[in-house]
PDB file of C-alpha atoms in Angstrom:
ATOM      1  CA  MET A   1       0.291   0.109  -0.237  1.00 56.00           C
ATOM      2  CA  SER A   2       1.516   3.121  -0.595  1.00 63.00           C
ATOM      3  CA  PRO A   3       1.829   5.548   2.491  1.00 64.00           C
ATOM      4  CA  THR A   4      -0.295   8.267   0.145  1.00 89.00           C
ATOM      5  CA  ILE A   5      -3.584   6.167   0.537  1.00 93.00           C
ATOM      6  CA  ALA A   6      -2.448   4.578   3.887  1.00 90.00           C
ATOM      7  CA  GLN A   7      -2.326   8.150   5.201  1.00 92.00           C
ATOM      8  CA  ALA A   8      -5.672   8.848   3.604  1.00 91.00           C
ATOM      9  CA  LEU A   9      -7.221   6.302   4.958  1.00 91.00           C
ATOM     10  CA  ALA A  10      -5.782   6.716   8.255  1.00 90.00           C
ATOM     11  CA  ALA A  11      -7.097  10.755   8.774  1.00 90.00           C
ATOM     12  CA  THR A  12     -11.131   9.618   7.317  1.00 88.00           C
ATOM     13  CA  PRO A  13     -10.991   5.649   7.749  1.00 84.00           C
ATOM     14  CA  HIS A  14     -14.907   5.739   7.538  1.00 86.00           C
ATOM     15  CA  ALA A  15     -15.270   7.883   4.548  1.00 88.00           C
ATOM     16  CA  ALA A  16     -15.892   7.073   1.333  1.00 89.00           C
ATOM     17  CA  LEU A  17     -13.949   5.657  -0.927  1.00 92.00           C
ATOM     18  CA  GLU A  18     -13.964   7.677  -3.929  1.00 92.00           C
ATOM     19  CA  ASP A  19     -13.391  10.693  -0.860  1.00 91.00           C
ATOM     20  CA  ILE A  20      -9.926   8.978   0.154  1.00 93.00           C
ATOM     21  CA  ALA A  21      -8.942   7.901  -2.906  1.00 94.00           C
ATOM     22  CA  LYS A  22      -9.274  11.508  -4.018  1.00 92.00           C
ATOM     23  CA  ALA A  23      -7.148  12.291  -0.966  1.00 91.00           C
ATOM     24  CA  ALA A  24      -4.866  10.171  -1.519  1.00 93.00           C
ATOM     25  CA  GLY A  25      -4.201  11.583  -5.287  1.00 93.00           C
ATOM     26  CA  THR A  26      -5.508   7.799  -6.859  1.00 95.00           C
ATOM     27  CA  THR A  27      -8.449   4.988  -8.437  1.00 95.00           C
ATOM     28  CA  PRO A  28     -11.137   3.893  -6.036  1.00 96.00           C
ATOM     29  CA  LEU A  29      -9.717   0.064  -6.290  1.00 97.00           C
ATOM     30  CA  GLU A  30      -6.422   1.464  -6.109  1.00 96.00           C
ATOM     31  CA  VAL A  31      -8.173   2.084  -2.216  1.00 96.00           C
ATOM     32  CA  LEU A  32     -10.164  -0.917  -1.663  1.00 96.00           C
ATOM     33  CA  TYR A  33      -7.143  -3.087  -1.973  1.00 95.00           C
ATOM     34  CA  ALA A  34      -5.293  -1.049   0.780  1.00 94.00           C
ATOM     35  CA  LEU A  35      -8.465  -2.021   2.353  1.00 94.00           C
ATOM     36  CA  PRO A  36      -7.969  -3.638   5.641  1.00 92.00           C
ATOM     37  CA  GLU A  37      -8.122  -7.283   5.430  1.00 91.00           C
ATOM     38  CA  GLY A  38     -11.505  -8.936   6.104  1.00 93.00           C
ATOM     39  CA  GLU A  39     -13.687  -6.289   4.390  1.00 95.00           C
ATOM     40  CA  VAL A  40     -13.640  -6.494   0.970  1.00 97.00           C
ATOM     41  CA  THR A  41     -13.267  -9.634  -1.053  1.00 97.00           C
ATOM     42  CA  ALA A  42     -13.246  -9.166  -5.115  1.00 97.00           C
ATOM     43  CA  PHE A  43     -13.541 -11.355  -8.008  1.00 97.00           C
ATOM     44  CA  PRO A  44     -13.872 -10.958 -11.493  1.00 97.00           C
ATOM     45  CA  GLY A  45     -15.629  -8.919 -13.635  1.00 96.00           C
ATOM     46  CA  ARG A  46     -17.204 -11.316 -15.935  1.00 95.00           C
ATOM     47  CA  LEU A  47     -18.982 -12.686 -12.398  1.00 97.00           C
ATOM     48  CA  MET A  48     -20.838  -8.849 -12.586  1.00 97.00           C
ATOM     49  CA  VAL A  49     -24.307 -10.272 -14.523  1.00 97.00           C
ATOM     50  CA  GLU A  50     -24.095 -13.487 -12.361  1.00 96.00           C
ATOM     51  CA  VAL A  51     -24.256 -11.644  -8.993  1.00 97.00           C
ATOM     52  CA  LEU A  52     -26.409  -8.382 -10.653  1.00 97.00           C
ATOM     53  CA  ASP A  53     -28.788 -11.737 -11.640  1.00 96.00           C
ATOM     54  CA  GLU A  54     -28.496 -12.937  -7.559  1.00 96.00           C
ATOM     55  CA  MET A  55     -29.452  -9.768  -6.401  1.00 97.00           C
ATOM     56  CA  ALA A  56     -31.906  -9.489  -8.145  1.00 95.00           C
ATOM     57  CA  SER A  57     -33.855 -12.022  -5.157  1.00 95.00           C
ATOM     58  CA  TRP A  58     -32.202 -10.363  -2.219  1.00 97.00           C
ATOM     59  CA  GLY A  59     -35.424  -7.366  -2.209  1.00 95.00           C
ATOM     60  CA  GLU A  60     -35.145  -3.485  -1.325  1.00 96.00           C
ATOM     61  CA  ILE A  61     -31.364  -2.369  -1.759  1.00 97.00           C
ATOM     62  CA  THR A  62     -29.875   1.236  -1.813  1.00 96.00           C
ATOM     63  CA  LEU A  63     -28.242   1.628  -5.828  1.00 95.00           C
ATOM     64  CA  VAL A  64     -25.586   4.275  -5.788  1.00 95.00           C
ATOM     65  CA  VAL A  65     -23.746   6.141  -7.903  1.00 94.00           C
ATOM     66  CA  ASN A  66     -21.069   8.342  -6.789  1.00 90.00           C
ATOM     67  CA  THR A  67     -19.358  11.400  -9.655  1.00 87.00           C
ATOM     68  CA  GLY A  68     -17.586  12.977  -6.710  1.00 81.00           C
ATOM     69  CA  PRO A  69     -19.615  16.032  -7.508  1.00 87.00           C
ATOM     70  CA  VAL A  70     -23.244  14.340  -7.172  1.00 91.00           C
ATOM     71  CA  ILE A  71     -24.060  11.346  -5.377  1.00 91.00           C
ATOM     72  CA  LEU A  72     -27.657   9.554  -6.712  1.00 93.00           C
ATOM     73  CA  GLU A  73     -29.266   6.973  -4.332  1.00 94.00           C
ATOM     74  CA  ALA A  74     -32.068   5.007  -5.446  1.00 94.00           C
ATOM     75  CA  LYS A  75     -33.697   2.743  -2.770  1.00 95.00           C
ATOM     76  CA  ALA A  76     -35.894  -0.174  -4.934  1.00 95.00           C
ATOM     77  CA  PRO A  77     -35.389  -3.984  -5.383  1.00 95.00           C
ATOM     78  CA  LEU A  78     -33.425  -4.577  -8.425  1.00 94.00           C
ATOM     79  CA  GLN A  79     -35.547  -6.986 -11.472  1.00 90.00           C
ATOM     80  CA  GLY A  80     -32.648  -8.454 -12.746  1.00 90.00           C
ATOM     81  CA  GLY A  81     -31.514  -8.023 -15.863  1.00 94.00           C
ATOM     82  CA  SER A  82     -30.844  -8.950 -19.392  1.00 95.00           C
ATOM     83  CA  VAL A  83     -28.093  -9.483 -21.579  1.00 96.00           C
ATOM     84  CA  GLY A  84     -28.243  -7.733 -25.543  1.00 95.00           C
ATOM     85  CA  GLN A  85     -25.689  -6.257 -27.448  1.00 95.00           C
ATOM     86  CA  GLY A  86     -22.634  -6.361 -24.774  1.00 95.00           C
ATOM     87  CA  MET A  87     -24.492  -4.743 -22.214  1.00 96.00           C
ATOM     88  CA  TYR A  88     -26.899  -5.646 -19.594  1.00 96.00           C
ATOM     89  CA  ASN A  89     -30.164  -4.175 -19.004  1.00 95.00           C
ATOM     90  CA  PHE A  90     -31.603  -4.066 -16.152  1.00 93.00           C
ATOM     91  CA  LYS A  91     -35.190  -4.681 -16.141  1.00 89.00           C
ATOM     92  CA  GLY A  92     -37.756  -3.175 -14.439  1.00 79.00           C
ATOM     93  CA  LYS A  93     -38.781   0.628 -12.874  1.00 84.00           C
ATOM     94  CA  PRO A  94     -37.794   2.676 -10.595  1.00 88.00           C
ATOM     95  CA  ILE A  95     -33.832   1.161 -11.537  1.00 90.00           C
ATOM     96  CA  GLY A  96     -33.706   0.662 -15.268  1.00 90.00           C
ATOM     97  CA  GLY A  97     -30.885   1.128 -17.458  1.00 91.00           C
ATOM     98  CA  HIS A  98     -27.647  -0.501 -19.489  1.00 94.00           C
ATOM     99  CA  LEU A  99     -24.086  -1.545 -18.045  1.00 95.00           C
ATOM    100  CA  LYS A 100     -21.447  -2.916 -20.852  1.00 96.00           C
ATOM    101  CA  ILE A 101     -20.073  -5.958 -19.621  1.00 96.00           C
ATOM    102  CA  GLU A 102     -16.732  -5.538 -20.731  1.00 96.00           C
ATOM    103  CA  ALA A 103     -16.134  -2.444 -18.694  1.00 97.00           C
ATOM    104  CA  CYS A 104     -16.625  -4.261 -15.135  1.00 98.00           C
ATOM    105  CA  THR A 105     -13.233  -5.565 -14.219  1.00 97.00           C
ATOM    106  CA  ARG A 106     -14.003  -5.928 -10.556  1.00 98.00           C
ATOM    107  CA  VAL A 107     -16.800  -7.130  -8.456  1.00 98.00           C
ATOM    108  CA  ALA A 108     -16.090  -6.784  -4.987  1.00 98.00           C
ATOM    109  CA  PHE A 109     -18.292  -7.641  -2.144  1.00 98.00           C
ATOM    110  CA  VAL A 110     -17.754  -5.295   0.758  1.00 98.00           C
ATOM    111  CA  ARG A 111     -18.386  -5.220   4.583  1.00 97.00           C
ATOM    112  CA  ARG A 112     -16.793  -1.711   6.381  1.00 94.00           C
ATOM    113  CA  LYS A 113     -18.444   1.436   8.085  1.00 88.00           C
ATOM    114  CA  LEU A 114     -19.037   4.432   6.499  1.00 84.00           C
ATOM    115  CA  PHE A 115     -19.823   8.084   8.542  1.00 79.00           C
ATOM    116  CA  GLY A 116     -19.871   5.469  10.943  1.00 79.00           C
ATOM    117  CA  THR A 117     -22.180   2.946  10.423  1.00 87.00           C
ATOM    118  CA  GLU A 118     -21.761  -1.095   9.207  1.00 92.00           C
ATOM    119  CA  THR A 119     -22.351  -1.194   5.933  1.00 95.00           C
ATOM    120  CA  ARG A 120     -22.581  -4.443   3.529  1.00 97.00           C
ATOM    121  CA  SER A 121     -22.199  -3.758  -0.015  1.00 98.00           C
ATOM    122  CA  VAL A 122     -21.738  -5.277  -3.479  1.00 98.00           C
ATOM    123  CA  GLN A 123     -19.359  -2.060  -5.442  1.00 98.00           C
ATOM    124  CA  PHE A 124     -18.653  -2.802  -9.215  1.00 98.00           C
ATOM    125  CA  TYR A 125     -15.608  -1.355 -10.454  1.00 98.00           C
ATOM    126  CA  ASP A 126     -14.359  -0.161 -14.389  1.00 97.00           C
ATOM    127  CA  THR A 127     -10.845  -0.051 -16.203  1.00 96.00           C
ATOM    128  CA  GLU A 128      -9.546   2.456 -14.765  1.00 96.00           C
ATOM    129  CA  GLY A 129     -10.213   2.017 -10.795  1.00 97.00           C
ATOM    130  CA  GLY A 130     -13.681   4.144 -11.118  1.00 96.00           C
ATOM    131  CA  CYS A 131     -16.476   2.387  -9.357  1.00 97.00           C
ATOM    132  CA  MET A 132     -19.331   2.461 -11.580  1.00 96.00           C
ATOM    133  CA  PHE A 133     -21.754   1.989  -8.789  1.00 97.00           C
ATOM    134  CA  LYS A 134     -22.657   0.629  -5.332  1.00 97.00           C
ATOM    135  CA  VAL A 135     -25.545  -1.711  -4.129  1.00 97.00           C
ATOM    136  CA  TYR A 136     -26.157  -1.743   0.007  1.00 97.00           C
ATOM    137  CA  LEU A 137     -28.254  -3.736   1.973  1.00 98.00           C
ATOM    138  CA  GLY A 138     -31.366  -2.345   2.674  1.00 95.00           C
ATOM    139  CA  ARG A 139     -31.948  -0.916   6.255  1.00 94.00           C
ATOM    140  CA  ASP A 140     -35.251  -1.819   8.758  1.00 93.00           C
ATOM    141  CA  ALA A 141     -37.332   0.924  10.537  1.00 92.00           C
ATOM    142  CA  GLN A 142     -34.496   1.277  12.949  1.00 92.00           C
ATOM    143  CA  ARG A 143     -31.997   2.009  10.167  1.00 92.00           C
ATOM    144  CA  GLN A 144     -30.633  -2.190  11.251  1.00 93.00           C
ATOM    145  CA  MET A 145     -29.631  -4.698   7.738  1.00 96.00           C
ATOM    146  CA  LEU A 146     -32.171  -6.829   6.970  1.00 96.00           C
ATOM    147  CA  PRO A 147     -31.561 -10.531   8.303  1.00 97.00           C
ATOM    148  CA  GLY A 148     -32.399 -11.711   5.064  1.00 97.00           C
ATOM    149  CA  GLN A 149     -29.894  -9.530   2.687  1.00 98.00           C
ATOM    150  CA  ILE A 150     -26.883 -10.206   4.544  1.00 98.00           C
ATOM    151  CA  ALA A 151     -27.470 -13.814   4.518  1.00 98.00           C
ATOM    152  CA  ALA A 152     -27.856 -13.764   1.228  1.00 98.00           C
ATOM    153  CA  PHE A 153     -24.587 -10.901   1.161  1.00 98.00           C
ATOM    154  CA  ASP A 154     -23.250 -13.800   2.805  1.00 98.00           C
ATOM    155  CA  ALA A 155     -24.075 -17.295   0.955  1.00 98.00           C
ATOM    156  CA  LEU A 156     -22.825 -15.828  -2.625  1.00 98.00           C
ATOM    157  CA  GLU A 157     -19.968 -14.313  -1.520  1.00 98.00           C
ATOM    158  CA  ALA A 158     -18.851 -18.524   0.010  1.00 97.00           C
ATOM    159  CA  ARG A 159     -20.375 -19.421  -3.070  1.00 97.00           C
ATOM    160  CA  LEU A 160     -18.829 -17.624  -5.083  1.00 97.00           C
ATOM    161  CA  LEU A 161     -15.029 -17.581  -3.464  1.00 95.00           C
ATOM    162  CA  GLU A 162     -16.061 -21.161  -3.251  1.00 93.00           C
ATOM    163  CA  THR A 163     -16.081 -21.923  -6.874  1.00 89.00           C
ATOM    164  CA  ALA A 164     -13.022 -19.492  -7.308  1.00 76.00           C
ATOM    165  CA  ALA A 165     -10.305 -21.784  -5.560  1.00 66.00           C
TER     166      ALA A 165
END
């Protein structure tokens, strides 16, 4: 890990990875790789479609796109998608759009505090080290992560680890 990333992580350990990357003069993917052991499990981007299709059964999630000056959030279930012309095409509403499959280089399962709150997310990274988008587990009225989604997150991560071995 570069000293600059280490310093930026030490200064703001619970900030968004994009903010830490900006402070360190690097990419969010490099910051992701520098997170403490146990916080990240990264897989090849070719698993993007499989992961998104599996998450369609998880119920309401929070999809986040962080471009720096804009952070967009959508809270809804993913409806799955279809593949066509090299794109993953979300079906359903309110979350829709098209993702260029070959642009995804890493799919990361992340467990970390964000602004002091425990989170779990699946994050999708592009070939330039930027985060395409993140999918955070849903929360109940008391702001607790949903136990069923935690179990689904853990099971998918374990299955991908098993097949990668």
